Short mmCIF file of C-alpha atoms in Angstrom, two decimals:
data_model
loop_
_atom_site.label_atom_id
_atom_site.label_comp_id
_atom_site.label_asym_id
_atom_site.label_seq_id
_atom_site.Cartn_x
_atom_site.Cartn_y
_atom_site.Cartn_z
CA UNK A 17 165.80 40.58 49.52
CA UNK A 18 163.79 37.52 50.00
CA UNK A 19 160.25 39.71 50.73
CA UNK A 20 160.91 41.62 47.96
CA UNK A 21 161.26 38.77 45.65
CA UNK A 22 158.37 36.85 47.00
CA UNK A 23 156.82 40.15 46.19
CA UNK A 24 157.75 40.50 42.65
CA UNK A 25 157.05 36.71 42.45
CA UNK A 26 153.54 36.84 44.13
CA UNK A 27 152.84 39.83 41.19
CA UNK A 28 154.04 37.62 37.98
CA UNK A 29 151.77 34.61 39.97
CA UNK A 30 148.77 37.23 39.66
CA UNK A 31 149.09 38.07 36.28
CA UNK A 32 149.80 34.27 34.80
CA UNK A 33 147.32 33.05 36.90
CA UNK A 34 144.34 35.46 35.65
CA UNK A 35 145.55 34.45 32.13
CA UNK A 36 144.61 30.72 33.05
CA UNK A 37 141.60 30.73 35.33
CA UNK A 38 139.14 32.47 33.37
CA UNK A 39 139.16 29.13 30.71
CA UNK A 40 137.56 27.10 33.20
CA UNK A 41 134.99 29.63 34.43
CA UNK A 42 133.96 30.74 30.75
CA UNK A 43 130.75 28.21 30.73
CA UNK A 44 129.50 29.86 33.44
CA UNK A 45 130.18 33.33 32.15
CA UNK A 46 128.30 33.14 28.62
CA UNK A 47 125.35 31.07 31.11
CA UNK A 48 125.03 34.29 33.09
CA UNK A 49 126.48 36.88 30.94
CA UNK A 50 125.23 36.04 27.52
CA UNK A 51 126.43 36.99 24.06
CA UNK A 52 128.25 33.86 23.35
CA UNK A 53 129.41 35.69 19.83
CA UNK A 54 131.66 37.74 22.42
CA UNK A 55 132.91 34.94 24.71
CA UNK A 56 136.54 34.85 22.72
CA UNK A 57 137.23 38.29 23.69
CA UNK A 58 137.06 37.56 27.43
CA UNK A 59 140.58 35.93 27.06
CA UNK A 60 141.24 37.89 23.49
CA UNK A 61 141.04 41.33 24.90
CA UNK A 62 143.55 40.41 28.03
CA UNK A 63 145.72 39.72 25.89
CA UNK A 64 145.83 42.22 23.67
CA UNK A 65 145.97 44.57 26.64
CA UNK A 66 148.51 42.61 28.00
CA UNK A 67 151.11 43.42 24.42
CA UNK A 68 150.22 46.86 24.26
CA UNK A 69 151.15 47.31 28.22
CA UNK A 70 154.69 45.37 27.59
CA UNK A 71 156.71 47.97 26.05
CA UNK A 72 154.84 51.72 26.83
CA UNK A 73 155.40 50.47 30.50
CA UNK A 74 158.80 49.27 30.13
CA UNK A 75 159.36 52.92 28.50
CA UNK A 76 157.81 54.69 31.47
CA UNK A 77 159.53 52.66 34.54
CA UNK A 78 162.89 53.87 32.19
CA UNK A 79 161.32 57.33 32.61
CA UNK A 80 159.79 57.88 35.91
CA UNK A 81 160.99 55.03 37.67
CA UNK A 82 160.32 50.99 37.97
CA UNK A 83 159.11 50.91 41.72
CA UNK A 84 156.45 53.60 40.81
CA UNK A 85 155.15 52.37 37.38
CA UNK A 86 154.53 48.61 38.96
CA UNK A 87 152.73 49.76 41.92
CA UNK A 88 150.50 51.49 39.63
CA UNK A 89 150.20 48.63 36.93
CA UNK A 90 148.95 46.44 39.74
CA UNK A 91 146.38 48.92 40.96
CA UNK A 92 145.03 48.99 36.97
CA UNK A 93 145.53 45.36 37.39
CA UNK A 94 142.92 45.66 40.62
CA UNK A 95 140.64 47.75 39.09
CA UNK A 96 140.32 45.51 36.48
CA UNK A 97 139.81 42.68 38.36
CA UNK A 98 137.65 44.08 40.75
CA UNK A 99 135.33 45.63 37.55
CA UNK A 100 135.42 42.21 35.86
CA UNK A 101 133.94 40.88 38.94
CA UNK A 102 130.89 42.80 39.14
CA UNK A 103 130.31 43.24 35.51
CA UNK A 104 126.70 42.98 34.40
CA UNK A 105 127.31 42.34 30.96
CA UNK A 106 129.44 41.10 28.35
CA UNK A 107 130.94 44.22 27.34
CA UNK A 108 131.66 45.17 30.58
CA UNK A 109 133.31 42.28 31.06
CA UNK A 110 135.29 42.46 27.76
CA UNK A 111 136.50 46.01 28.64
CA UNK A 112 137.20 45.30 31.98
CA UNK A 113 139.71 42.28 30.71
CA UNK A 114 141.20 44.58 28.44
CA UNK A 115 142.12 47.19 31.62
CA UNK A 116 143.45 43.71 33.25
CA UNK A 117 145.66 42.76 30.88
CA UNK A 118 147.12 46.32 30.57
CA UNK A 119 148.07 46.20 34.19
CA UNK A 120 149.56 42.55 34.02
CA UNK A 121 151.63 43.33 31.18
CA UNK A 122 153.03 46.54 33.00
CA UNK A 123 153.79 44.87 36.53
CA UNK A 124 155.35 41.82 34.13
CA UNK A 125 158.00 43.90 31.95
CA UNK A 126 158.58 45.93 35.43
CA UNK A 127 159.66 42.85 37.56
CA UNK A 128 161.64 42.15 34.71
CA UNK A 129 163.36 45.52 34.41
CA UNK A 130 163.77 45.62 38.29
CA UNK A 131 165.31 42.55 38.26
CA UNK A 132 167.78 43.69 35.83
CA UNK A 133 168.29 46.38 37.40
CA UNK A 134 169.24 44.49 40.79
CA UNK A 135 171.37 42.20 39.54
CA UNK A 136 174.16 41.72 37.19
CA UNK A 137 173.41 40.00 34.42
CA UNK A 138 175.07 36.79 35.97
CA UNK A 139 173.53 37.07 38.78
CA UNK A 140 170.00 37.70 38.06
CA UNK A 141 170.02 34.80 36.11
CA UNK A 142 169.07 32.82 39.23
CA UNK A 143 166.08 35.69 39.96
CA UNK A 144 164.76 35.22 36.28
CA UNK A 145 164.70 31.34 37.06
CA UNK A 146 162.49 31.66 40.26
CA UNK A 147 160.37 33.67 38.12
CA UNK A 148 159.94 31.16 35.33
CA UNK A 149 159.20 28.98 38.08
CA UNK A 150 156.08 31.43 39.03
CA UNK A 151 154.80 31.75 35.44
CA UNK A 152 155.28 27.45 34.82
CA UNK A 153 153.34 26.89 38.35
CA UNK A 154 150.53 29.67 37.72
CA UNK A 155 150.29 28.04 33.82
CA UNK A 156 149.92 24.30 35.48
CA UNK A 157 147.56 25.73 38.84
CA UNK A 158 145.44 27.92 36.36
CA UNK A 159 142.52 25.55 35.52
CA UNK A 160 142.49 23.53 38.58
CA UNK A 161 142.44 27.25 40.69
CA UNK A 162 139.57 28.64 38.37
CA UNK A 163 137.36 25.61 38.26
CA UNK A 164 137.62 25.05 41.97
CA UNK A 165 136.70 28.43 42.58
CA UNK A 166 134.38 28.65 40.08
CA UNK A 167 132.59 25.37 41.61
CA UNK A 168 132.57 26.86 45.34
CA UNK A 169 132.19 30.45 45.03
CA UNK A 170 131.38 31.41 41.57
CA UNK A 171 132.60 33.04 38.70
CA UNK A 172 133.06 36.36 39.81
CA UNK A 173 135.23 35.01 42.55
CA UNK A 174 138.05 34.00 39.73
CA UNK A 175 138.90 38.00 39.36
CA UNK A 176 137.69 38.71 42.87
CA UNK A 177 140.14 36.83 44.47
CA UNK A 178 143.35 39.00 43.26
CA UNK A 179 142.23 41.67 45.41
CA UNK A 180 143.60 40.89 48.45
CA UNK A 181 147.44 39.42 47.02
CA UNK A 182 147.71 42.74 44.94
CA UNK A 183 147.27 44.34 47.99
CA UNK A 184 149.56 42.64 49.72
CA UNK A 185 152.51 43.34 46.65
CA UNK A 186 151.84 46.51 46.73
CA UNK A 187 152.48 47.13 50.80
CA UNK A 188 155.46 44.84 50.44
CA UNK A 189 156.83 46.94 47.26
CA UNK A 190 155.71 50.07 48.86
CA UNK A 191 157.91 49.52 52.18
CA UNK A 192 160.75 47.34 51.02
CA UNK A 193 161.64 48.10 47.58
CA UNK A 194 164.64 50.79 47.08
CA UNK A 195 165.76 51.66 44.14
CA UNK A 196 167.45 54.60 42.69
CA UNK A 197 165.50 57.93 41.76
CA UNK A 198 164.77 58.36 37.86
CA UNK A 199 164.60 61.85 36.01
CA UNK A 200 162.93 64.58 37.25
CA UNK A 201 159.43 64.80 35.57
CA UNK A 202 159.54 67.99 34.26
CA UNK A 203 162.49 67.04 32.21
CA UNK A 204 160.57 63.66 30.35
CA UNK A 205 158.59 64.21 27.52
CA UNK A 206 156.19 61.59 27.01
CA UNK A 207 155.42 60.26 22.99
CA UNK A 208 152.10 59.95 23.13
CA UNK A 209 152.07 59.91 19.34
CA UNK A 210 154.04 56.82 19.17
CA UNK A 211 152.05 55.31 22.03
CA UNK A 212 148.89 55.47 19.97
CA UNK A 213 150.46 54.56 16.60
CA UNK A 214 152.24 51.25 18.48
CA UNK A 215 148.50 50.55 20.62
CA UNK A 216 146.42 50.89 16.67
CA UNK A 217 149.12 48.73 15.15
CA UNK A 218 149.59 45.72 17.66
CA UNK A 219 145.22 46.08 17.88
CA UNK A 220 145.85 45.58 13.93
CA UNK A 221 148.08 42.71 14.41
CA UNK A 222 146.44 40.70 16.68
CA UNK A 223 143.15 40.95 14.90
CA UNK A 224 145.19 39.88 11.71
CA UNK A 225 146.08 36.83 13.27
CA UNK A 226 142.79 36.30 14.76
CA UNK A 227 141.24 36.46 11.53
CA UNK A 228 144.23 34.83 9.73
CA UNK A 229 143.01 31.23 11.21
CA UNK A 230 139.77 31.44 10.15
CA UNK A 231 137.47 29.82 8.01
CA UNK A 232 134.77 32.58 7.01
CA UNK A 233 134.57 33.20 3.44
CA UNK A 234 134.55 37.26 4.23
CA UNK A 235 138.56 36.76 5.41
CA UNK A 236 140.16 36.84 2.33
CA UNK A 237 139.03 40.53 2.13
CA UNK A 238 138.41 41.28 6.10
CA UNK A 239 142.76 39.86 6.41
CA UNK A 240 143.77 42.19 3.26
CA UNK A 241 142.30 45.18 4.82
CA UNK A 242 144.15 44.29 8.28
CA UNK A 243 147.61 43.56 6.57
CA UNK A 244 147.11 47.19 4.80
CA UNK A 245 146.19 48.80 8.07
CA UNK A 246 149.13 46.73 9.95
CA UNK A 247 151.65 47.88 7.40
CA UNK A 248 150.50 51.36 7.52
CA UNK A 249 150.40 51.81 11.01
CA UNK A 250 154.46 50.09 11.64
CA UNK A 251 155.88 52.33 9.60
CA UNK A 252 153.61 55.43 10.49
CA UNK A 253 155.00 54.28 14.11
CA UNK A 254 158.75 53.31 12.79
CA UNK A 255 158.77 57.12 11.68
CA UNK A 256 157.09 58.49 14.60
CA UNK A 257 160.04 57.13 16.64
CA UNK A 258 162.92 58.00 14.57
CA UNK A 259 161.28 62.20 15.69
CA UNK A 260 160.21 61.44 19.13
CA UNK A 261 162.39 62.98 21.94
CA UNK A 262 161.86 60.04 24.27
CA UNK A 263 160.36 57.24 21.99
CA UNK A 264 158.72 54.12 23.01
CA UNK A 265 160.96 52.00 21.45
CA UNK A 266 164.82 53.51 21.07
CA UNK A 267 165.20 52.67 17.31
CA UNK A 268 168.83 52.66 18.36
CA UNK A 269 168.24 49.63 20.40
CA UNK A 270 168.20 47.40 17.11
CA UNK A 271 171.94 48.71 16.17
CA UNK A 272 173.09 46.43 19.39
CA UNK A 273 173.46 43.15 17.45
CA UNK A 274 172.64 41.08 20.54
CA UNK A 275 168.96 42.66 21.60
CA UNK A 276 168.70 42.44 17.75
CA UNK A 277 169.29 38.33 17.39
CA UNK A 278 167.04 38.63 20.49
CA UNK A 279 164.25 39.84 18.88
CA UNK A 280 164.26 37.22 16.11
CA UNK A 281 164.55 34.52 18.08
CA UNK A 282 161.69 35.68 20.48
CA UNK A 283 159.31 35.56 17.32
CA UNK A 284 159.95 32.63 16.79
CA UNK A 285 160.27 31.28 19.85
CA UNK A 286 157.04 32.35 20.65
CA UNK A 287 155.59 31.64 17.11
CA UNK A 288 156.71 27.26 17.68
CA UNK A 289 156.88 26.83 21.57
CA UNK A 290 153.73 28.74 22.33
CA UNK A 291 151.86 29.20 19.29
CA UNK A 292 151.67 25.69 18.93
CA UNK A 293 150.11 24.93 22.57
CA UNK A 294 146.24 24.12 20.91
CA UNK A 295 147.84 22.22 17.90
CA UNK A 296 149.85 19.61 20.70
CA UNK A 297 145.91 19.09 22.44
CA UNK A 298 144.54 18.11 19.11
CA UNK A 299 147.22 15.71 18.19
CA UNK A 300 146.70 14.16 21.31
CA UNK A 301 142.96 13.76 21.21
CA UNK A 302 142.43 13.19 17.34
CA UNK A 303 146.01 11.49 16.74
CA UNK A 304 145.98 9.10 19.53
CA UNK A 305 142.46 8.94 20.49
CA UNK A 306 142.74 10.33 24.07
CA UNK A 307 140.05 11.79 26.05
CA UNK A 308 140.29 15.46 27.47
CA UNK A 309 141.51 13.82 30.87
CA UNK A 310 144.48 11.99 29.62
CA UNK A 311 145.58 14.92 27.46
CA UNK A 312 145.05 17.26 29.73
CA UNK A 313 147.39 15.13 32.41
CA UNK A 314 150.29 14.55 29.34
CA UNK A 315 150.28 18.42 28.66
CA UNK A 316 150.81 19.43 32.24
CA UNK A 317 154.06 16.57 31.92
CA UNK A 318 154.81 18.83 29.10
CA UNK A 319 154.87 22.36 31.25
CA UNK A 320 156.64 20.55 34.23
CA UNK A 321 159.41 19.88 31.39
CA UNK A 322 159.21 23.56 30.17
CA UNK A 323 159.60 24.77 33.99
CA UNK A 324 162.37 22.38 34.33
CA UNK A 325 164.09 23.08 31.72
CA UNK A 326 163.84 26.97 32.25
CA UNK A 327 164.89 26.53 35.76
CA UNK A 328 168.01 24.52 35.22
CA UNK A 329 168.85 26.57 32.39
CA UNK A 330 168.71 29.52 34.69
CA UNK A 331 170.89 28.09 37.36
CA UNK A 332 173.23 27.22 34.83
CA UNK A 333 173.50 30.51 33.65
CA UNK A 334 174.23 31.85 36.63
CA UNK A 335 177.12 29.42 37.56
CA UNK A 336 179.08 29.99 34.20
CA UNK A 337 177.87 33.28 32.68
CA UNK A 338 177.09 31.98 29.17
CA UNK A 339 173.89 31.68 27.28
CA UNK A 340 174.74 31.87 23.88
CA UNK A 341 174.66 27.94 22.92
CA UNK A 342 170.92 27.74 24.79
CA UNK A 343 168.94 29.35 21.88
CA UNK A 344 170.42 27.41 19.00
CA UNK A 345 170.30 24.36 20.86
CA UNK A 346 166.46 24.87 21.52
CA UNK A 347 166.19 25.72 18.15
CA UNK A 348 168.16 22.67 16.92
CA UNK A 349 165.66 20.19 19.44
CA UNK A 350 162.76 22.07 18.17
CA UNK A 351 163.57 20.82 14.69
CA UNK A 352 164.51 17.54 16.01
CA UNK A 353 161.03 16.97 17.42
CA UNK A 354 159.33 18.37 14.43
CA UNK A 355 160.60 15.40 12.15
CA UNK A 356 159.96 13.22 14.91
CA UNK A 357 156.48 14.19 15.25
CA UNK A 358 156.50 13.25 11.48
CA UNK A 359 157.09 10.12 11.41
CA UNK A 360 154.81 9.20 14.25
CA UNK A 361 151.23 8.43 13.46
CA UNK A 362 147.82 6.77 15.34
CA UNK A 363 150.36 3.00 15.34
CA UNK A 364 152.75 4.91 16.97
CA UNK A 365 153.29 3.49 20.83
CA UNK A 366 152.07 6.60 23.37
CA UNK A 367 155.05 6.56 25.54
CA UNK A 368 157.13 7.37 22.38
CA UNK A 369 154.26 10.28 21.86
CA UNK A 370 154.88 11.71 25.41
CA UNK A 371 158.43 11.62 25.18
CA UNK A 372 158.25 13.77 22.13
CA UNK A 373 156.21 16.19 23.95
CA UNK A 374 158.67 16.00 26.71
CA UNK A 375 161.49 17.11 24.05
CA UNK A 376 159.51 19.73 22.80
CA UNK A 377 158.83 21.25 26.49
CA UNK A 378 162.65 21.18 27.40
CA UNK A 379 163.02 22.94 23.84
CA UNK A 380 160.61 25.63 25.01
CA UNK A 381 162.28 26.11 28.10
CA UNK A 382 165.76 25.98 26.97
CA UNK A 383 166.16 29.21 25.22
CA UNK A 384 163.61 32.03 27.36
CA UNK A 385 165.89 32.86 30.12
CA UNK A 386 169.18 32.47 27.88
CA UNK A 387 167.19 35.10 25.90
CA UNK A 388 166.00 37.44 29.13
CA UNK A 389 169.29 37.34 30.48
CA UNK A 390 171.10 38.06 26.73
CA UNK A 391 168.74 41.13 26.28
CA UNK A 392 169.58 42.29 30.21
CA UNK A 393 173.17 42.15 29.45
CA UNK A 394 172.44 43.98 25.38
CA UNK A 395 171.19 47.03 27.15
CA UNK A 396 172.43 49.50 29.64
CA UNK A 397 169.77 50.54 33.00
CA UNK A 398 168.85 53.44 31.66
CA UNK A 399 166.50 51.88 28.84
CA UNK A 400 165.96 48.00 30.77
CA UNK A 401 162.30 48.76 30.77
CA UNK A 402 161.97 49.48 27.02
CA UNK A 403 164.55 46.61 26.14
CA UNK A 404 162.43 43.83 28.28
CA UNK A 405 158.96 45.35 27.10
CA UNK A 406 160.49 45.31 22.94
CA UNK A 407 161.35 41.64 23.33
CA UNK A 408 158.43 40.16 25.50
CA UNK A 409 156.01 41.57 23.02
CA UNK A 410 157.69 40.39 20.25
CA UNK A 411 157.25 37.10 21.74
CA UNK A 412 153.95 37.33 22.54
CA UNK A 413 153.17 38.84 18.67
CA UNK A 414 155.05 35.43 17.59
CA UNK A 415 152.64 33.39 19.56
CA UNK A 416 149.82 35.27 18.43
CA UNK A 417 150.45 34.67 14.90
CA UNK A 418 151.58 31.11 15.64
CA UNK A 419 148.41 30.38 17.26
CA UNK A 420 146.79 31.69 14.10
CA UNK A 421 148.87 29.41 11.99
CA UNK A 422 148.57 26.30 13.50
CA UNK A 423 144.63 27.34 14.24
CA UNK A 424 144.47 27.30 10.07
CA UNK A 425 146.29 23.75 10.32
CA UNK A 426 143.14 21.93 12.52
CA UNK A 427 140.49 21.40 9.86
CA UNK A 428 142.60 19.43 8.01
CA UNK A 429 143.44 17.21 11.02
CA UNK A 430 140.07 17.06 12.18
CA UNK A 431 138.50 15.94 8.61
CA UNK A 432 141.22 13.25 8.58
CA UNK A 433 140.44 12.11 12.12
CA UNK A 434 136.75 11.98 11.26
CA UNK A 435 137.74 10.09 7.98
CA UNK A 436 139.42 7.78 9.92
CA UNK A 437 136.54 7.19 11.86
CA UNK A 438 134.15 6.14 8.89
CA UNK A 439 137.01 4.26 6.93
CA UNK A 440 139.63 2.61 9.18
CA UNK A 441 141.78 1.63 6.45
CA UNK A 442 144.74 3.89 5.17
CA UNK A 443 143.17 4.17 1.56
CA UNK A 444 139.80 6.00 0.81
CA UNK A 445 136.98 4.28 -1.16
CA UNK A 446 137.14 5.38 -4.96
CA UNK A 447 133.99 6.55 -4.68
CA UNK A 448 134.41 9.29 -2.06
CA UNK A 449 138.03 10.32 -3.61
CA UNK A 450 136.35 10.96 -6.71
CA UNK A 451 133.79 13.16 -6.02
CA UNK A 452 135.83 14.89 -3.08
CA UNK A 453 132.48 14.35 -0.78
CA UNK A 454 133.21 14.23 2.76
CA UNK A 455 131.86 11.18 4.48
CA UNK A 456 128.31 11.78 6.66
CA UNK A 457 129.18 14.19 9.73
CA UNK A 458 132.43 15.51 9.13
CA UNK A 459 133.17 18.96 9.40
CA UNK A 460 132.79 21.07 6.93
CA UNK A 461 136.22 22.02 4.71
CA UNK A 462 137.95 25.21 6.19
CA UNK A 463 135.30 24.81 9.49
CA UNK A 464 137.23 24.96 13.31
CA UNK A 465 136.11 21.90 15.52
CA UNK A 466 133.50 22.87 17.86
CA UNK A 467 134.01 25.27 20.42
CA UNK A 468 137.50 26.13 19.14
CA UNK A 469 138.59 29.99 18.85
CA UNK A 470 140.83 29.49 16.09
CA UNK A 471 143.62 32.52 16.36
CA UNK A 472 143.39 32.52 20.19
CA UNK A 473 146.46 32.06 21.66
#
């Protein structure tokens, strides 16, 4: 049991850590690569990849069997990685990332389903911990890993280096993993229909909420067009499943009441404790005047108190069997944090700064595996896959749209930290209120700071 969780562990590590390393290693990219206009979609097209993977693959481990479709979502994962590594260009790259991200989204929902599938839901609840534990020690390793490697071996040597550990998962999987057969594939009829209509609509979405945060003055029309085409293309695929033999997603999933609170709660779960990620680093640098280094150092005290808090949640869990007071009482310290983030300001002391950040980590901890192991328990095995793949995206869609949202939010801080700059005291001169000017060097209204990708997650 223990080789086939360091296994399953050792394939969530791959696929968080990709997510992380490449931000470090970027600079180098566009320097070799080019086509800095195209640099966002390195990390953009992973993880759109990534959402459309999360609940086709849950579907098809329901289908044809867990054990097979994660072995094969880490060889796409390979092949991705090893094509990203030797790409010659910047399109290569980008479609290489996107063939990544499909592969760590499918081994992701898989562990999750085999988990489930392992364990009751009690018990599992100490499995699902470990594997926070992965994602919270790949999400605080991630930068340090890719600029290290960058610095030694090079760039290509950030996607490179997977080769060898998805290797070794898939040996381990291959010879230790045993789970029970699933139908005979002559007997599954696979809704390709809904799998292109669900693909087209979360493409839609994300570039929504890409384009949602930004500042050009061609998004008022480019974002109408994309809400139209999002609209269009959920219900086209809301229909599609209500005729489909085998659907994607089992419309009859959202008449359990638990995977349904689930699903709201993962929005917006993902939408405040992860959308929100950028927003906290610009607080801290334009707020209380910190450098990169001293951010960067408070933020990883942040995801310790997100891994600590999903860990001891976890084990929790697992001793008493109840979860249902975690997500309101996340919810409940989100809000608390919120108001106390409004009253602070640049006089406000930094430790009382950091401990707010601490709060909001052990918020965003609190509720995720209260939420895994509620949806686990919501539906039966037969449909684990397609239950963990519905809910994980919908998480990731919140943070998507989160990130978009708060993205929208940062001109306004960074005109008022500039402001602050050029007149320290709390009242601007008549002059400049009158006219609306913006004092000498600040950005532009509606611009992103430099270097930003607003709508990125």
């Amino acid at each position: 049991m223990r080789t086939i969780m360091v296994a399953l562990m050792a394939a969530v590590f791959l696929s968080l850590l990709d997510a992380q390393v490449v931000a470090t290693a970027l600079v180098r990219i566009v320097g070799d690569l080019g086509s800095l206009n195209q640099f966002g979609w390195v990390t953009a097209g992973y993880l759109i990849g990534g959402t459309v993977a999360l609940p086709i693959c849950g579907k098809w481990g329901d289908l044809f069997g867990r054990k097979q479709v994660l072995v094969v979502s880490v060889v796409v994962f390979l092949v991705g990685s090893t094509g990203s590594g030797l790409a010659q260009t910047m399109g290569q790259l980008v479609a290489f990332r996107v063939v990544q991200g499909v592969g760590s989204g499918g081994l992701f929902v898989c562990v999750l389903a085999i988990i489930g599938e392992m364990f009751s839901p009690r018990a599992g609840a100490r499995y699902y911990g470990w594997i926070s534990v992965t994602v919270g020690v790949a999400s605080l390793a991630g930068p340090t890993v890719g600029g290290v490697v960058t610095d030694l071996f090079g760039w290509r040597w950030t996607f490179l280096m997977n080769l060898p550990i998805g290797l070794a998962v898939i040996a381990i999987v291959s010879a230790t993993l045993h789970l029970p057969p699933r139908s005979a594939p002559g007997r599954v009829r696979i809704d390709h229909l809904g799998a292109v209509l669900l693909t087209s609509a979360i493409v839609a979405l994300n570039l929504l909420a890409n384009q949602a945060g930004r500042s050009d003055p061609r998004s008022p029309g480019v974002v109408i067009g994309l809400c139209m085409a999002s609209v269009l293309l959920v219900v086209a695929f809301v229909l599609s499943q209500r005729r489909a033999a085998d659907p994607v997603i089992p419309l009859s999933l959202f008449r359990n009441r638990t995977i349904s609170v689930v699903s709201v709660v993962d929005v917006i779960a993902g939408f405040v404790g992860l959308g929100s990620i950028n927003y906290l680093v610009l607080w801290l640098q334009s707020v209380d005047r910190l450098g990169a280094g001293e951010s960067g150092v408070i933020l990883a005290a942040m995801m310790l108190a997100v891994v600590v808090s999903q860990y001891g949640s976890a084990r929790l869990i697992g001793r008493t069997g109840s979860f249902r007071w975690y997500p309101p009482a996340s919810m409940a310290l989100f809000a608390l944090t919120a108001l106390l983030f409004v009253t602070a300001g640049p006089a406000s002391p930094l430790p009382l700064t950091i401990l707010y950040l601490l709060m909001f980590g052990v918020a965003a901890g609190l509720n995720q595996q209260a939420l895994t192991v509620a949806a686990r328990s919501g539906g039966g095995t037969h449909d684990m896959g397609a239950v963990h793949g519905v809910t994980t995206m919908l998480r990731q869609m919140g943070r998507s749209l989160g990130a978009s949202v708060f993205a929208a939010m940062v001109p306004v801080v960074v005109v008022g930290f500039v402001v602050s700059l050029f007149f320290p005291s709390t009242r601007l001169p008549e002059d400049a209120t009158a006219d609306g000017a913006a004092p000498e060097g600040a950005a532009p209204e509606g611009a992103a700071p430099d270097g930003a990708a607003p709508g990125t997650p």
